[in-house]
Amino acid sequence: CMTSTAPGLESGLQILEIIAKGGDVGFNQLKNELGLSPGSLNRYLKTLMERQFIEKDEKQQYILGRQIIEISRNSGDTG
């Protein structure tokens, strides 16, 4: 694995990729897959939730949020 020049961004993108592939993902699963400390993971998740890139479902699992859906919906627009 290459060393990232922006490790925080790298971790945030990895979180989004895991949630996108897994559908609904719990905190411990993310922590285990990423090898992040609980404090770091909490900060990344809080930021992603504040920006609406992820949200929690009724089971308190993380799922993709409104912002990701909007970005993907708009990606086909050429103007």
C-alpha atoms as a printed R data frame, in Angstrom:
   type eleno elety resid chain resno       x      y       z
1  ATOM     1    CA   CYS     A     1   0.000  0.000   0.000
2  ATOM     2    CA   MET     A     2   1.357  3.412  -0.932
3  ATOM     3    CA   THR     A     3   1.893  6.040   1.733
4  ATOM     4    CA   SER     A     4  -0.692  8.761   1.284
5  ATOM     5    CA   THR     A     5   0.236 12.413   1.219
6  ATOM     6    CA   ALA     A     6  -3.193 13.147   2.740
7  ATOM     7    CA   PRO     A     7  -3.842 10.357   5.265
8  ATOM     8    CA   GLY     A     8  -7.041 11.914   6.619
9  ATOM     9    CA   LEU     A     9  -8.550 12.156   3.163
10 ATOM    10    CA   GLU     A    10  -7.369  8.627   2.400
11 ATOM    11    CA   SER     A    11  -9.097  7.298   5.531
12 ATOM    12    CA   GLY     A    12 -12.300  9.161   4.718
13 ATOM    13    CA   LEU     A    13 -12.362  7.757   1.200
14 ATOM    14    CA   GLN     A    14 -11.678  4.245   2.499
15 ATOM    15    CA   ILE     A    15 -14.629  4.602   4.884
16 ATOM    16    CA   LEU     A    16 -16.878  5.605   1.977
17 ATOM    17    CA   GLU     A    17 -15.639  2.682  -0.133
18 ATOM    18    CA   ILE     A    18 -16.305  0.146   2.640
19 ATOM    19    CA   ILE     A    19 -19.811  1.506   3.243
20 ATOM    20    CA   ALA     A    20 -20.541  1.608  -0.500
21 ATOM    21    CA   LYS     A    21 -19.541 -2.060  -0.865
22 ATOM    22    CA   GLY     A    22 -21.081 -3.284   2.397
23 ATOM    23    CA   GLY     A    23 -24.402 -1.482   2.338
24 ATOM    24    CA   ASP     A    24 -24.696 -1.037   6.084
25 ATOM    25    CA   VAL     A    25 -21.589 -1.202   8.210
26 ATOM    26    CA   GLY     A    26 -21.006 -0.977  11.942
27 ATOM    27    CA   PHE     A    27 -18.350  0.952  13.857
28 ATOM    28    CA   ASN     A    28 -16.375 -2.148  14.877
29 ATOM    29    CA   GLN     A    29 -16.302 -3.473  11.317
30 ATOM    30    CA   LEU     A    30 -14.903 -0.161  10.076
31 ATOM    31    CA   LYS     A    31 -12.377 -0.042  12.930
32 ATOM    32    CA   ASN     A    32 -11.192 -3.585  12.206
33 ATOM    33    CA   GLU     A    33 -10.963 -3.130   8.442
34 ATOM    34    CA   LEU     A    34  -9.159  0.215   8.617
35 ATOM    35    CA   GLY     A    35  -6.997 -0.375  11.670
36 ATOM    36    CA   LEU     A    36  -7.825  3.093  13.010
37 ATOM    37    CA   SER     A    37  -8.060  4.048  16.661
38 ATOM    38    CA   PRO     A    38 -11.621  4.538  17.917
39 ATOM    39    CA   GLY     A    39 -10.937  8.264  18.423
40 ATOM    40    CA   SER     A    40  -9.682  8.796  14.875
41 ATOM    41    CA   LEU     A    41 -12.513  6.773  13.368
42 ATOM    42    CA   ASN     A    42 -15.070  8.739  15.406
43 ATOM    43    CA   ARG     A    43 -13.670 12.029  14.073
44 ATOM    44    CA   TYR     A    44 -13.801 10.830  10.459
45 ATOM    45    CA   LEU     A    45 -17.341  9.489  10.859
46 ATOM    46    CA   LYS     A    46 -18.524 12.694  12.561
47 ATOM    47    CA   THR     A    47 -17.148 14.815   9.717
48 ATOM    48    CA   LEU     A    48 -18.668 12.555   7.040
49 ATOM    49    CA   MET     A    49 -22.030 12.666   8.836
50 ATOM    50    CA   GLU     A    50 -21.929 16.461   9.238
51 ATOM    51    CA   ARG     A    51 -21.279 16.781   5.509
52 ATOM    52    CA   GLN     A    52 -24.074 14.221   4.793
53 ATOM    53    CA   PHE     A    53 -21.759 11.786   3.016
54 ATOM    54    CA   ILE     A    54 -22.904  9.059   5.418
55 ATOM    55    CA   GLU     A    55 -25.765  8.599   7.861
56 ATOM    56    CA   LYS     A    56 -27.020  5.989  10.317
57 ATOM    57    CA   ASP     A    57 -29.935  3.717   9.568
58 ATOM    58    CA   GLU     A    58 -32.516  2.482  12.080
59 ATOM    59    CA   LYS     A    59 -30.072 -0.211  13.284
60 ATOM    60    CA   GLN     A    60 -27.392  2.440  13.935
61 ATOM    61    CA   GLN     A    61 -25.330  1.115  11.033
62 ATOM    62    CA   TYR     A    62 -23.549  3.494   8.679
63 ATOM    63    CA   ILE     A    63 -24.968  3.874   5.169
64 ATOM    64    CA   LEU     A    64 -24.270  6.251   2.295
65 ATOM    65    CA   GLY     A    65 -25.863  9.639   2.793
66 ATOM    66    CA   ARG     A    66 -27.660 12.239   0.734
67 ATOM    67    CA   GLN     A    67 -24.524 14.025  -0.485
68 ATOM    68    CA   ILE     A    68 -23.079 10.876  -2.111
69 ATOM    69    CA   ILE     A    69 -26.400 10.215  -3.812
70 ATOM    70    CA   GLU     A    70 -26.504 13.807  -5.113
71 ATOM    71    CA   ILE     A    71 -22.939 13.608  -6.420
72 ATOM    72    CA   SER     A    72 -23.592 10.339  -8.215
73 ATOM    73    CA   ARG     A    73 -26.883 11.639  -9.627
74 ATOM    74    CA   ASN     A    74 -25.156 14.756 -10.988
75 ATOM    75    CA   SER     A    75 -22.126 12.932 -12.367
76 ATOM    76    CA   GLY     A    76 -23.961 12.171 -15.606
77 ATOM    77    CA   ASP     A    77 -24.793 15.826 -16.258
78 ATOM    78    CA   THR     A    78 -22.567 17.316 -18.944
79 ATOM    79    CA   GLY     A    79 -24.200 20.751 -18.931
